[in-house]
Short mmCIF file of N, CA and C and ligand atoms in Angstrom, two decimals:
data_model
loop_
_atom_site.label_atom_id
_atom_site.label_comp_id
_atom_site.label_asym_id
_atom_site.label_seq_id
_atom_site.Cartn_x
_atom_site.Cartn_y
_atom_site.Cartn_z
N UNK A 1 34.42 -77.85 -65.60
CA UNK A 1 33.73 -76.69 -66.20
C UNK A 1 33.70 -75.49 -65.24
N UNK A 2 33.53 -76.20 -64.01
CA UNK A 2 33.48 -74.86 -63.07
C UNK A 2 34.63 -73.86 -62.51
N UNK A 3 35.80 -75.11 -62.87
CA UNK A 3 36.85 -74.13 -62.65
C UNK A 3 37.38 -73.71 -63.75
N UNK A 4 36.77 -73.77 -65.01
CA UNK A 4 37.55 -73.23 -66.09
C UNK A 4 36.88 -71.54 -66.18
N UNK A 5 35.13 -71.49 -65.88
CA UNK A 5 34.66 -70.46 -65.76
C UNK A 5 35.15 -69.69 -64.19
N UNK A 6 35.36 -70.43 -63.83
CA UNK A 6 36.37 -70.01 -62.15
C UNK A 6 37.85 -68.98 -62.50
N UNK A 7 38.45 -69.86 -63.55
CA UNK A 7 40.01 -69.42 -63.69
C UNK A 7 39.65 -67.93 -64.98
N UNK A 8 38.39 -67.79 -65.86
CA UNK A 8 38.00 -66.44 -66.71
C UNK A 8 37.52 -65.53 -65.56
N UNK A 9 36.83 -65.60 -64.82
CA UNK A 9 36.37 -65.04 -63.94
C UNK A 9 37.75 -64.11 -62.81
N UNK A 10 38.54 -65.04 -62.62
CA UNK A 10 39.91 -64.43 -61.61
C UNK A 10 41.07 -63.88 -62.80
N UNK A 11 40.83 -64.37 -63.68
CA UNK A 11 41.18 -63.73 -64.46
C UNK A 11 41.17 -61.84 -65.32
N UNK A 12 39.55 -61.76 -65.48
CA UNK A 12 39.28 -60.63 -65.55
C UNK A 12 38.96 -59.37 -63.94
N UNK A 13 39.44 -60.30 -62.84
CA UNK A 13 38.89 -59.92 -61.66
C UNK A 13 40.18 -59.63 -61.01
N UNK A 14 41.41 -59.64 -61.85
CA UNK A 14 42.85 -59.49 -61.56
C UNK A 14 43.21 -58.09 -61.58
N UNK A 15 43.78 -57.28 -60.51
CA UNK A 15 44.35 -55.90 -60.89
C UNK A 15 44.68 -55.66 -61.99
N UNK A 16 45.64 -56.80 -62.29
CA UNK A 16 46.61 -56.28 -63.61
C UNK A 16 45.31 -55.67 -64.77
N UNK A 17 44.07 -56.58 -64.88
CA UNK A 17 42.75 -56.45 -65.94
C UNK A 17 42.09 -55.29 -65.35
N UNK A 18 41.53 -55.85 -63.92
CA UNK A 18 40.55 -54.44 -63.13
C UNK A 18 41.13 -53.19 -63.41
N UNK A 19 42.73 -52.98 -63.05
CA UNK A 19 42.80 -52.03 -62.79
C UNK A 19 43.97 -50.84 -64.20
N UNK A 20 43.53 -51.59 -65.25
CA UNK A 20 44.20 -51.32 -66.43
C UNK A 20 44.10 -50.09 -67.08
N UNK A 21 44.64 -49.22 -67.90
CA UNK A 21 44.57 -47.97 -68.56
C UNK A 21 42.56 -48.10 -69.32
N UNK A 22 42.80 -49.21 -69.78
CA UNK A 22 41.78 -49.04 -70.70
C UNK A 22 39.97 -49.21 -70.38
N UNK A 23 40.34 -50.46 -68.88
CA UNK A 23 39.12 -50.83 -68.23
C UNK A 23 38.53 -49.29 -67.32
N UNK A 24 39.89 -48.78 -66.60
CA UNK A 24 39.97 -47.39 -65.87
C UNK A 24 38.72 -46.85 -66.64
N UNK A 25 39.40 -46.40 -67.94
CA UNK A 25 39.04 -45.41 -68.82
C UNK A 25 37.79 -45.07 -69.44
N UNK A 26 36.95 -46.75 -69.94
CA UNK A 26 36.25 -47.29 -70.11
C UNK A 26 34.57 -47.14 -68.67
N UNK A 27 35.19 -47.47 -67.63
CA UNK A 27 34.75 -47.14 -66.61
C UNK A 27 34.26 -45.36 -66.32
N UNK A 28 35.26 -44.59 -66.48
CA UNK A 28 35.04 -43.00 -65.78
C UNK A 28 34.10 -42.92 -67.32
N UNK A 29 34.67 -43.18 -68.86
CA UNK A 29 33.34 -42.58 -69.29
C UNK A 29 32.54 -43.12 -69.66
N UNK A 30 32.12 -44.25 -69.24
CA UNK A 30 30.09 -44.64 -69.82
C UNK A 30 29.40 -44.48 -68.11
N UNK A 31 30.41 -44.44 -67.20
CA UNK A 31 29.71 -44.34 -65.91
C UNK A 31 29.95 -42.80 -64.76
N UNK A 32 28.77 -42.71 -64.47
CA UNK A 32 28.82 -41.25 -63.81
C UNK A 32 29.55 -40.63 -63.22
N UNK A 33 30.20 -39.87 -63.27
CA UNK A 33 31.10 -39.42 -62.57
C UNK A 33 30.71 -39.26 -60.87
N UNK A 34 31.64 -38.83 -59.98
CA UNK A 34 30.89 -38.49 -58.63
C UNK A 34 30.01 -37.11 -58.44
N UNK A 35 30.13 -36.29 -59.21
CA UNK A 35 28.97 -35.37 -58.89
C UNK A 35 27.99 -35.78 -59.43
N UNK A 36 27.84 -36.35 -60.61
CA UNK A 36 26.45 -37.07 -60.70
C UNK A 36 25.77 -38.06 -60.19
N UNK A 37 26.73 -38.74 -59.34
CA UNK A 37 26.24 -40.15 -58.62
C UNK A 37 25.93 -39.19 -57.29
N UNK A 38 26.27 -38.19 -56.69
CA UNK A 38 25.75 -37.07 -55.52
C UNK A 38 24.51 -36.43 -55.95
N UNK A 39 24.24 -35.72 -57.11
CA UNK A 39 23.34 -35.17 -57.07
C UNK A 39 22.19 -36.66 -57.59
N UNK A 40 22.37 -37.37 -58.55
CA UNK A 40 20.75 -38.30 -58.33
C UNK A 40 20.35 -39.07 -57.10
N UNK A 41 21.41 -38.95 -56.17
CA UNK A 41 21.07 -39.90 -54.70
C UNK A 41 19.95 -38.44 -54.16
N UNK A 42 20.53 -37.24 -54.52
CA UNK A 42 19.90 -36.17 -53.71
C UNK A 42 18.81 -35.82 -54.03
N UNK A 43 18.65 -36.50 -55.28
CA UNK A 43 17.09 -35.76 -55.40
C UNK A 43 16.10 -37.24 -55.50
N UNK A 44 16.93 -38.08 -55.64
CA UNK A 44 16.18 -39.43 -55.54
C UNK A 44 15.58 -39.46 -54.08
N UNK A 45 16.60 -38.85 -53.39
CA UNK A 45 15.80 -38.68 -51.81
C UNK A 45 14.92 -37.60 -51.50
N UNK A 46 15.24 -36.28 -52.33
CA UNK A 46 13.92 -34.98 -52.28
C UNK A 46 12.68 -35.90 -52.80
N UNK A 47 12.50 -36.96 -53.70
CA UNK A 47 11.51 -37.44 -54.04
C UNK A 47 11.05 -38.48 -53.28
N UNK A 48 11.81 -39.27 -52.67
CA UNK A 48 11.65 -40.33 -51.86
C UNK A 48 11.01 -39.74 -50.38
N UNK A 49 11.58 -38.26 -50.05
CA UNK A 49 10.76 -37.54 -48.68
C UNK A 49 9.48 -36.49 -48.85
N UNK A 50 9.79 -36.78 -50.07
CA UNK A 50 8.47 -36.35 -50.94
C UNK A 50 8.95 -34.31 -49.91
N UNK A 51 10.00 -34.16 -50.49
CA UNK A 51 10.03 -33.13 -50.23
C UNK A 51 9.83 -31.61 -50.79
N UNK A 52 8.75 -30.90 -50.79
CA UNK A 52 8.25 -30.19 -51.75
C UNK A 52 9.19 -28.78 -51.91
N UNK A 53 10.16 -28.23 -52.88
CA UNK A 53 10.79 -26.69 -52.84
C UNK A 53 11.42 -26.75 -54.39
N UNK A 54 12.41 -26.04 -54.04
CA UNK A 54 13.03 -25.81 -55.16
C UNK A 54 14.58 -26.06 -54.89
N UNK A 55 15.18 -25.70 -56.24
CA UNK A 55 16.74 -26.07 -56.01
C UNK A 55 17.61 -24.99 -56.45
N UNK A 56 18.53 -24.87 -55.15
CA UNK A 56 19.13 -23.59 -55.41
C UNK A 56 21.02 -23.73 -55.28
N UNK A 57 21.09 -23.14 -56.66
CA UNK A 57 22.95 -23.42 -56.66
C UNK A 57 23.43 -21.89 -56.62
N UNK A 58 24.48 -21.97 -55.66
CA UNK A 58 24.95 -20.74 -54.96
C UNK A 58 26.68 -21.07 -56.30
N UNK A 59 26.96 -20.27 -57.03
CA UNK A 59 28.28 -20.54 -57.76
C UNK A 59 28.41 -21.52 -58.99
N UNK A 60 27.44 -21.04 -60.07
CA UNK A 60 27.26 -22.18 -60.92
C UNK A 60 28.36 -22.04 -62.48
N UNK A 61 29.16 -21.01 -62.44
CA UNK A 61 30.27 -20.66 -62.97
C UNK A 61 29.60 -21.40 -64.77
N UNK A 62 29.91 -22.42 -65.79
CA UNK A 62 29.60 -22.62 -66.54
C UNK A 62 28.18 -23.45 -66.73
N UNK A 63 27.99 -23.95 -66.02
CA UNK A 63 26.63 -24.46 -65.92
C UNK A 63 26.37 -26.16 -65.34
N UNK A 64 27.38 -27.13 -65.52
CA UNK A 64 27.43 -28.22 -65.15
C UNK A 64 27.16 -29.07 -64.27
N UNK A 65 27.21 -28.62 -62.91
CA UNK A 65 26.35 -29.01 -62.24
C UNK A 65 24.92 -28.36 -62.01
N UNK A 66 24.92 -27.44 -62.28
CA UNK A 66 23.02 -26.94 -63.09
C UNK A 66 22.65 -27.82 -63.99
N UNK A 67 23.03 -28.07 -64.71
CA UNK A 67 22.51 -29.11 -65.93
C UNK A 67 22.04 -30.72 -65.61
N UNK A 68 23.36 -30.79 -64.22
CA UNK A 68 23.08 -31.98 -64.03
C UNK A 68 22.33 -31.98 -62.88
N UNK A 69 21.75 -30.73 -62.17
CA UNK A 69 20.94 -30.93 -61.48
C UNK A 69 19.12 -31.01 -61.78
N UNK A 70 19.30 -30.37 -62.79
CA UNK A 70 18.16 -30.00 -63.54
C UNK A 70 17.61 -31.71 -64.09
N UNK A 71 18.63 -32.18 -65.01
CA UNK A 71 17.96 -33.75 -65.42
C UNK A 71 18.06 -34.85 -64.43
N UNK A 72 18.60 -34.68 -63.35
CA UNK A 72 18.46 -36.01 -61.95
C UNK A 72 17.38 -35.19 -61.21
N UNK A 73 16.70 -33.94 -61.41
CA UNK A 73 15.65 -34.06 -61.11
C UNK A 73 14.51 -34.52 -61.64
N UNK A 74 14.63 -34.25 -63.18
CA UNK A 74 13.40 -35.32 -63.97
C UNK A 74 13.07 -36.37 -63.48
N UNK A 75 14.48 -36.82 -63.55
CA UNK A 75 14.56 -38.49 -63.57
C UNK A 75 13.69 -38.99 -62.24
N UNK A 76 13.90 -38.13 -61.37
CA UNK A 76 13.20 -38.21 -60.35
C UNK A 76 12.22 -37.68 -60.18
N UNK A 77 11.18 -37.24 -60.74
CA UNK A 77 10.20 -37.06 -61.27
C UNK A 77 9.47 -35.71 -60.34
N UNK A 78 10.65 -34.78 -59.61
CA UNK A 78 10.50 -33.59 -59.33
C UNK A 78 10.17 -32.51 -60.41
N UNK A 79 8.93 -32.72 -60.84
CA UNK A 79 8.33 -31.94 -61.64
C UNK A 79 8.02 -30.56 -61.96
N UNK A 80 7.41 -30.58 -60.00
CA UNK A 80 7.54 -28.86 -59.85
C UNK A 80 8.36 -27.48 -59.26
N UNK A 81 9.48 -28.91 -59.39
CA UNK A 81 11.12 -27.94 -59.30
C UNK A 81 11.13 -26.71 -59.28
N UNK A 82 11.44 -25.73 -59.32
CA UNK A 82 12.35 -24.46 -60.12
C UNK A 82 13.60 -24.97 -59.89
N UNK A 83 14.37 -23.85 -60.33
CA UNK A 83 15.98 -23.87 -60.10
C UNK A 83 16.58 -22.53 -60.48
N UNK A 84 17.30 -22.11 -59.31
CA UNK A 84 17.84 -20.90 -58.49
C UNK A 84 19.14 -21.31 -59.04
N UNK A 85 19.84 -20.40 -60.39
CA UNK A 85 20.89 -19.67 -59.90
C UNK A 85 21.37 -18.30 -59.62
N UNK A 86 22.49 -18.57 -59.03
CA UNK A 86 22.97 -17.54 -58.53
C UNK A 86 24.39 -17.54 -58.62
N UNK A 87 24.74 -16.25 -59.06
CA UNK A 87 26.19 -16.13 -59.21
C UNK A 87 26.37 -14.61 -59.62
N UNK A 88 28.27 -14.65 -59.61
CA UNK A 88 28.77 -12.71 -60.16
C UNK A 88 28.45 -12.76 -61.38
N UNK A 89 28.56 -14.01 -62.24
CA UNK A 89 29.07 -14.21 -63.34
C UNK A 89 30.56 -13.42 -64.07
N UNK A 90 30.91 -13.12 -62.59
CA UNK A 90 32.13 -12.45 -63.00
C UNK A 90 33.30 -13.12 -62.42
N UNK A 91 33.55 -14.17 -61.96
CA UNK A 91 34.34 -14.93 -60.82
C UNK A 91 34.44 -14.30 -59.47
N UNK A 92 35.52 -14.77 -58.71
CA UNK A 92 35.46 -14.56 -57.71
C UNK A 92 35.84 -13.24 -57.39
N UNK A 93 35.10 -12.49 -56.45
CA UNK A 93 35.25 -11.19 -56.17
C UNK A 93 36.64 -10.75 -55.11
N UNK A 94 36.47 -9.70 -55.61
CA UNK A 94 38.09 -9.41 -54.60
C UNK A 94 38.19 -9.93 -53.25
N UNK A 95 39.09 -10.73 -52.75
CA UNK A 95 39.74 -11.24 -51.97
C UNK A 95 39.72 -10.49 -50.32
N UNK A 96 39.26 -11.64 -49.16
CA UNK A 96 39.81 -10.49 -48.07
C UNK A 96 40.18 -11.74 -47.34
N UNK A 97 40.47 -11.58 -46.09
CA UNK A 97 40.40 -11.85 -45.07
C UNK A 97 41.55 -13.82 -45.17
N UNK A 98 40.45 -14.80 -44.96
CA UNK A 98 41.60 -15.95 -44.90
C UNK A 98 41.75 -16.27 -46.01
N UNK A 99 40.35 -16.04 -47.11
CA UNK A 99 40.67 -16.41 -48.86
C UNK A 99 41.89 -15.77 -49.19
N UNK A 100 42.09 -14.51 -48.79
CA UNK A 100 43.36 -13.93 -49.58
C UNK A 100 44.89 -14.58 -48.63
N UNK A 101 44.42 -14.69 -47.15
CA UNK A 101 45.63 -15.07 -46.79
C UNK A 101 45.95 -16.70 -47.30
N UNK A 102 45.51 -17.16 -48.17
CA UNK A 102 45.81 -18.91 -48.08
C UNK A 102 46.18 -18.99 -49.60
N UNK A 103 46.15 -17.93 -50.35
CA UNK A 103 47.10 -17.65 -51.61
C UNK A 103 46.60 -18.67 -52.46
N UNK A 104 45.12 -19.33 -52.15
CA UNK A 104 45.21 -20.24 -53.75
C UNK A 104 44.05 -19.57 -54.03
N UNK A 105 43.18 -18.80 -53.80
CA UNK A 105 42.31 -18.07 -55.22
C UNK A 105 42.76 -17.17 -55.83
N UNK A 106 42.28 -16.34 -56.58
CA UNK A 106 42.66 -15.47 -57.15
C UNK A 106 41.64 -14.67 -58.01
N UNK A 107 41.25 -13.29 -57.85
CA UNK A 107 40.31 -12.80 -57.96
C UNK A 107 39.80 -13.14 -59.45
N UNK A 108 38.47 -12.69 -60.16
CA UNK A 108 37.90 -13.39 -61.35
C UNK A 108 38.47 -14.21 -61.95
N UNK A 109 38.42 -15.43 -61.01
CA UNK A 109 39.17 -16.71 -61.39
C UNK A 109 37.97 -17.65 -61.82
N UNK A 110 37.45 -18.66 -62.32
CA UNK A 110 36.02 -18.62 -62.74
C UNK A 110 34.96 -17.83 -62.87
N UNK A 111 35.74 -17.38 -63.76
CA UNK A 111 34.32 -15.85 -64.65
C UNK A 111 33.96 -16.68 -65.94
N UNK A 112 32.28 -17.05 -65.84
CA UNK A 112 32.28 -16.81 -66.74
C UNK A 112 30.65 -16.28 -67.18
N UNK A 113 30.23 -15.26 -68.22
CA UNK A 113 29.18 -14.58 -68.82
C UNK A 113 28.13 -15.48 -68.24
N UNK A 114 27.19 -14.02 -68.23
CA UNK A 114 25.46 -14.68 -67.77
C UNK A 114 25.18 -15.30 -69.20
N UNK A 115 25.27 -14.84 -70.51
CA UNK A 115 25.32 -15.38 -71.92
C UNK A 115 25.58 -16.97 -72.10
N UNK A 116 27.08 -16.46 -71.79
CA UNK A 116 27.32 -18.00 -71.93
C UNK A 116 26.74 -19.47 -71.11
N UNK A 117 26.33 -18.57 -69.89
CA UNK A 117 25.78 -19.67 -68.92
C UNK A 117 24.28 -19.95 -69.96
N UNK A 118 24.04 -19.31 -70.20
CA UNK A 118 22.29 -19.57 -70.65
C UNK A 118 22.56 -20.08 -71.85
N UNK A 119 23.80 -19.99 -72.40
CA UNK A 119 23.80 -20.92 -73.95
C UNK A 119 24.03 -22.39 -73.69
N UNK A 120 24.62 -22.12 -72.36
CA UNK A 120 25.27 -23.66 -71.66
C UNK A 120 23.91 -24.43 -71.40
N UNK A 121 22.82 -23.54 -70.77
CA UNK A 121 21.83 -24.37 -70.01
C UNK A 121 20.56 -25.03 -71.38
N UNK A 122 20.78 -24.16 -72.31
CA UNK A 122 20.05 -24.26 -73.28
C UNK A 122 20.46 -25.69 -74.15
N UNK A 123 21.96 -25.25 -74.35
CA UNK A 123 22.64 -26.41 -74.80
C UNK A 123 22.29 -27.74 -74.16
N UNK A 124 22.36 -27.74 -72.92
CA UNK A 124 22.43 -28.82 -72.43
C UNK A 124 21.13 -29.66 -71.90
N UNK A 125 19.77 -28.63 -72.74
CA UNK A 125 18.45 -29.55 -73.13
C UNK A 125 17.99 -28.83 -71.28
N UNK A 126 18.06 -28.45 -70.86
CA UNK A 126 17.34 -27.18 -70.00
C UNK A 126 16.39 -26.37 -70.18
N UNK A 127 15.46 -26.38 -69.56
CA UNK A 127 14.16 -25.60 -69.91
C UNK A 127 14.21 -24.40 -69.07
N UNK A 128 14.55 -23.81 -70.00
CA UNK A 128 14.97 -22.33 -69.26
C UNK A 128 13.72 -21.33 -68.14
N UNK A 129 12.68 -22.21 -68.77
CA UNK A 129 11.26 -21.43 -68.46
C UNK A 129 11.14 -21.89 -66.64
N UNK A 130 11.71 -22.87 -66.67
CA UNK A 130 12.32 -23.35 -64.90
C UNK A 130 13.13 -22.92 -64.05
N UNK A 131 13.83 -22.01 -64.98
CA UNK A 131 14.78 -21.31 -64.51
C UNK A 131 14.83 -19.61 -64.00
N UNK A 132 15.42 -19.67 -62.95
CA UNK A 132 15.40 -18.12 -61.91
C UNK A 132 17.03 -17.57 -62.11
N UNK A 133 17.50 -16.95 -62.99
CA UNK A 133 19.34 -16.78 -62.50
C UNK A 133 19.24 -14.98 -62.18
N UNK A 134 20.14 -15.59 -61.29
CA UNK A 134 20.38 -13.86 -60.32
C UNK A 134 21.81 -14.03 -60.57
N UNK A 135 22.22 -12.71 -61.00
CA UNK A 135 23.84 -11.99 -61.47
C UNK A 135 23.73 -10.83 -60.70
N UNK A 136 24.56 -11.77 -59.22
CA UNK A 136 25.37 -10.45 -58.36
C UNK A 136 26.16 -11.11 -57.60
N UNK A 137 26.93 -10.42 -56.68
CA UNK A 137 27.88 -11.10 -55.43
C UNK A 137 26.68 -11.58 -54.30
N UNK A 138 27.28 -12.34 -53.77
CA UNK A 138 26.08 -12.89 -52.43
C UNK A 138 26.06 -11.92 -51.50
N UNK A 139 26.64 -10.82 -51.40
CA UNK A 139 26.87 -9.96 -50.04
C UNK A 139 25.55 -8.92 -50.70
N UNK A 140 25.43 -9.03 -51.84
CA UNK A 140 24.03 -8.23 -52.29
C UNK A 140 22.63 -8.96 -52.55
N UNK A 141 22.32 -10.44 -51.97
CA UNK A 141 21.40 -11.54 -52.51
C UNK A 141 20.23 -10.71 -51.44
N UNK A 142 20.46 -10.26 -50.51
CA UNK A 142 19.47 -9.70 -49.81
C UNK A 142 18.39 -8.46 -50.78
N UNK A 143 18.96 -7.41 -51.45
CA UNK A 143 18.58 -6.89 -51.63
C UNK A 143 18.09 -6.98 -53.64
N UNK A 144 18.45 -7.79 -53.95
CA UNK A 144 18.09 -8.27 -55.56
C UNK A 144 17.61 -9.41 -55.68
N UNK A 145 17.55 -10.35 -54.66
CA UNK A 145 17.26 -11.75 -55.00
C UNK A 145 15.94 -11.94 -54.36
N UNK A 146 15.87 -11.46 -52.81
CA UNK A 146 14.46 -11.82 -52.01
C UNK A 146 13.24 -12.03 -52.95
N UNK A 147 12.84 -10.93 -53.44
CA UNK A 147 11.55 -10.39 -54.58
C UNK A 147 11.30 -11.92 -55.59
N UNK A 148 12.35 -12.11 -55.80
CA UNK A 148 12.73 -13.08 -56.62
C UNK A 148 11.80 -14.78 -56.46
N UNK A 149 11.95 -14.68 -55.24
CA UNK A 149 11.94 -16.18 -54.24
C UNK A 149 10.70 -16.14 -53.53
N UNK A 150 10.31 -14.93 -53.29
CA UNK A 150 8.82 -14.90 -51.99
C UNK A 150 9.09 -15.94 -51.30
N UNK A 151 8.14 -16.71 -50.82
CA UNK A 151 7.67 -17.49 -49.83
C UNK A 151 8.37 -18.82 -50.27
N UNK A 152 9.11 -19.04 -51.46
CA UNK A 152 9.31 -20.70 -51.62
C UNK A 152 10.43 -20.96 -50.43
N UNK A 153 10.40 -22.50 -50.88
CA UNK A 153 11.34 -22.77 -50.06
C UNK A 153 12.62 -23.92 -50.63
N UNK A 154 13.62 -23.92 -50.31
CA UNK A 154 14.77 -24.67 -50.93
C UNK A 154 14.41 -26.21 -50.46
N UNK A 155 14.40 -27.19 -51.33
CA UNK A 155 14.59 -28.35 -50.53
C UNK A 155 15.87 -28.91 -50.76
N UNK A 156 16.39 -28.48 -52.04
CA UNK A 156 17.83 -28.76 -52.26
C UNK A 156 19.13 -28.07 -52.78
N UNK A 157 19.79 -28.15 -52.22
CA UNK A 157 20.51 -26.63 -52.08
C UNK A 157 22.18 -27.04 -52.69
N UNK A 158 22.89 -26.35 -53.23
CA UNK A 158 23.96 -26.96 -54.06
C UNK A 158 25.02 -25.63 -53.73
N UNK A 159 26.05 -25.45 -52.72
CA UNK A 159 26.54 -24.25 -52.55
C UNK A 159 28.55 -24.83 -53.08
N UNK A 160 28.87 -24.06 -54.39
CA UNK A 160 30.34 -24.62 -54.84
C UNK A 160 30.90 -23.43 -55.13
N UNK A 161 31.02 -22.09 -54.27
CA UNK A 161 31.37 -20.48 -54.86
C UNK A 161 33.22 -21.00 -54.20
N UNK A 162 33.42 -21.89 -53.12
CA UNK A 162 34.94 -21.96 -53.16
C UNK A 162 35.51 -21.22 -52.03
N UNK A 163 34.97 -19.91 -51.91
CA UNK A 163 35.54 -18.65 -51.13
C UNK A 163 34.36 -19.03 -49.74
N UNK A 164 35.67 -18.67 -48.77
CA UNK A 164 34.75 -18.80 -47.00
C UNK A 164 33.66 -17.63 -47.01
N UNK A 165 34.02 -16.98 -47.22
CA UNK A 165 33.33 -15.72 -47.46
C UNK A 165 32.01 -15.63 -47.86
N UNK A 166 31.92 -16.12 -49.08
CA UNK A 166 30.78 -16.31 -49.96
C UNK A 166 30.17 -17.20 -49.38
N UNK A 167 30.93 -18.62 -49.06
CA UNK A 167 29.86 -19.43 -48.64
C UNK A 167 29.04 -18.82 -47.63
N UNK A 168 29.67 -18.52 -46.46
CA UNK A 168 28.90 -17.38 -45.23
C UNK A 168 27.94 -16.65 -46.03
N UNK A 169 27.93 -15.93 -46.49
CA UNK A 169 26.94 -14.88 -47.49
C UNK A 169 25.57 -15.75 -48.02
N UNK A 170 25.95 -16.84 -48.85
CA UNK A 170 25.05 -17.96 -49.12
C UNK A 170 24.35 -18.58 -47.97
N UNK A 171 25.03 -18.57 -46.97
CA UNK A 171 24.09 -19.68 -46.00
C UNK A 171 23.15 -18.71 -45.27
N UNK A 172 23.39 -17.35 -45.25
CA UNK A 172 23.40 -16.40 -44.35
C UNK A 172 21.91 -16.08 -45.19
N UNK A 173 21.62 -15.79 -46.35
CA UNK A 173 21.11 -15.65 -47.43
C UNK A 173 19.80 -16.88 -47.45
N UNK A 174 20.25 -17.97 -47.32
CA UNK A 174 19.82 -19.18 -47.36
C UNK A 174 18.74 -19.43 -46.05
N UNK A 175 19.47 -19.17 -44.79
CA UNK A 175 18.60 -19.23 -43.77
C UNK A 175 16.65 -19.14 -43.63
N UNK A 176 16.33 -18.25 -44.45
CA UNK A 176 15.15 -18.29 -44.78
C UNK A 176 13.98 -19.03 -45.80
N UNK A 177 14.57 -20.17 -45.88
CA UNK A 177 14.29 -20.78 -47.28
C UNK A 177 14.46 -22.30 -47.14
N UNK A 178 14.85 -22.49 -45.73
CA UNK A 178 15.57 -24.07 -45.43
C UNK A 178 13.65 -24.22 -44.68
C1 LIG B 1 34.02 -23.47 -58.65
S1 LIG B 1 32.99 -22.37 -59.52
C2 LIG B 1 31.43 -23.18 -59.53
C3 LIG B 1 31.45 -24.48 -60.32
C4 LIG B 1 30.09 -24.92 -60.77
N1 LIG B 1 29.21 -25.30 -59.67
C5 LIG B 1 30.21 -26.04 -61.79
O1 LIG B 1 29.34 -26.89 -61.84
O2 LIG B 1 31.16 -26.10 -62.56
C6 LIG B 1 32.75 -21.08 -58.32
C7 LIG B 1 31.74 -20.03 -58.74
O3 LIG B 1 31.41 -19.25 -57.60
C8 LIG B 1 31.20 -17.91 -58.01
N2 LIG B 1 31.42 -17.03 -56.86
C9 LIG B 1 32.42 -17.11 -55.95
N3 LIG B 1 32.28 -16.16 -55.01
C10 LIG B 1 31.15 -15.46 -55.33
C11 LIG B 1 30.47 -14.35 -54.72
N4 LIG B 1 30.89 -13.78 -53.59
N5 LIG B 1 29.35 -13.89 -55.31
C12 LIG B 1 28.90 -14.46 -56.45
N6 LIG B 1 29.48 -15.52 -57.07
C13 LIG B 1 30.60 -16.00 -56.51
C14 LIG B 1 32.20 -17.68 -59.15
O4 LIG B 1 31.78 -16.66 -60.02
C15 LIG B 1 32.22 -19.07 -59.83
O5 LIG B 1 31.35 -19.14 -60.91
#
């Protein structure tokens, strides 16, 4: 008996089975992808350090990882969240320096509408009333965003704008809030 449940067992535990079109497939969609298995470890741990701020995404282009940051914070029962975005909503802004010399961006290359983002966040069961979104380039977050933020502070921070540039701008931006 034991090796018959022995020989089903090596059986389904065989590449040819494990590693099949359909088990693959089966696998990526009822189970989380990796940005969602990143962001609920991250806030499972803002809750686990009982760390009190808010969450701020620097480049949130259609809304998706906003969305999914927003419900792995429920889940984690970060209640008194906010959530900071920030973006051009226009894609990426003109090009300088090593972004332009390394030839793979390309200016308003993920553009997309402050509209559409808020139909996205709405859509996607988001309580907008939690929500802070700032529409500008980061080289201007100093002077439109501060007012915005007062005294809070970030405990979890989500920066995906792509460009060296921007990120610099974001962290630069960010410094006061860590
Ligand atoms: C890769 S997308 C972000 C993807 C997004 N986090 C998601 O979940 O799909 C990069 C975003 O960064 C934004 N971005 C890049 N550089 C920027 C800058 N200097 N100022 C403002 N937004 C910028 C773009 O508008 C774009 O929406």
């Amino acid at each position: 008996m034991r090796r018959f449940f022995y020989s089903i067992y090596r059986f389904f535990n065989s590449p040819r089975i494990r590693y099949c079109l359909l088990v693959e497939g089966a696998r990526r969609f009822l189970a989380y992808d990796t940005r969602e298995v990143m962001m609920a470890k991250i806030m499972e741990w803002a809750r686990f350090r009982n760390l009190e701020g808010d969450y701020m995404e620097f480049g949130v282009f259609r809304g998706d990882s906003f969305i999914k940051a927003f419900h792995f914070a429920k889940f984690a029962e970060l209640f008194s969240m906010k959530f900071y975005a920030f973006d051009s909503f226009s894609g990426y802004p003109p090009l300088e320096g090593i972004d332009k010399e390394c030839g793979y961006f390309k200016e308003s290359d993920y553009s997309c509408d402050l509209e559409t983002f808020r139909t996205n966040l709405a859509r996607g069961n988001v309580n907008l009333n939690d929500v802070v979104i700032t529409s500008s380039v980061f080289g201007e977050l100093d002077r439109v965003a501060r007012h915005k933020i007062g005294s809070k502070v970030a405990s979890v921070v989500w920066i995906d704008c792509d460009i060296y540039k921007a990120t610099l701008e974001a962290l630069t931006f960010l410094v006061d809030y860590f």
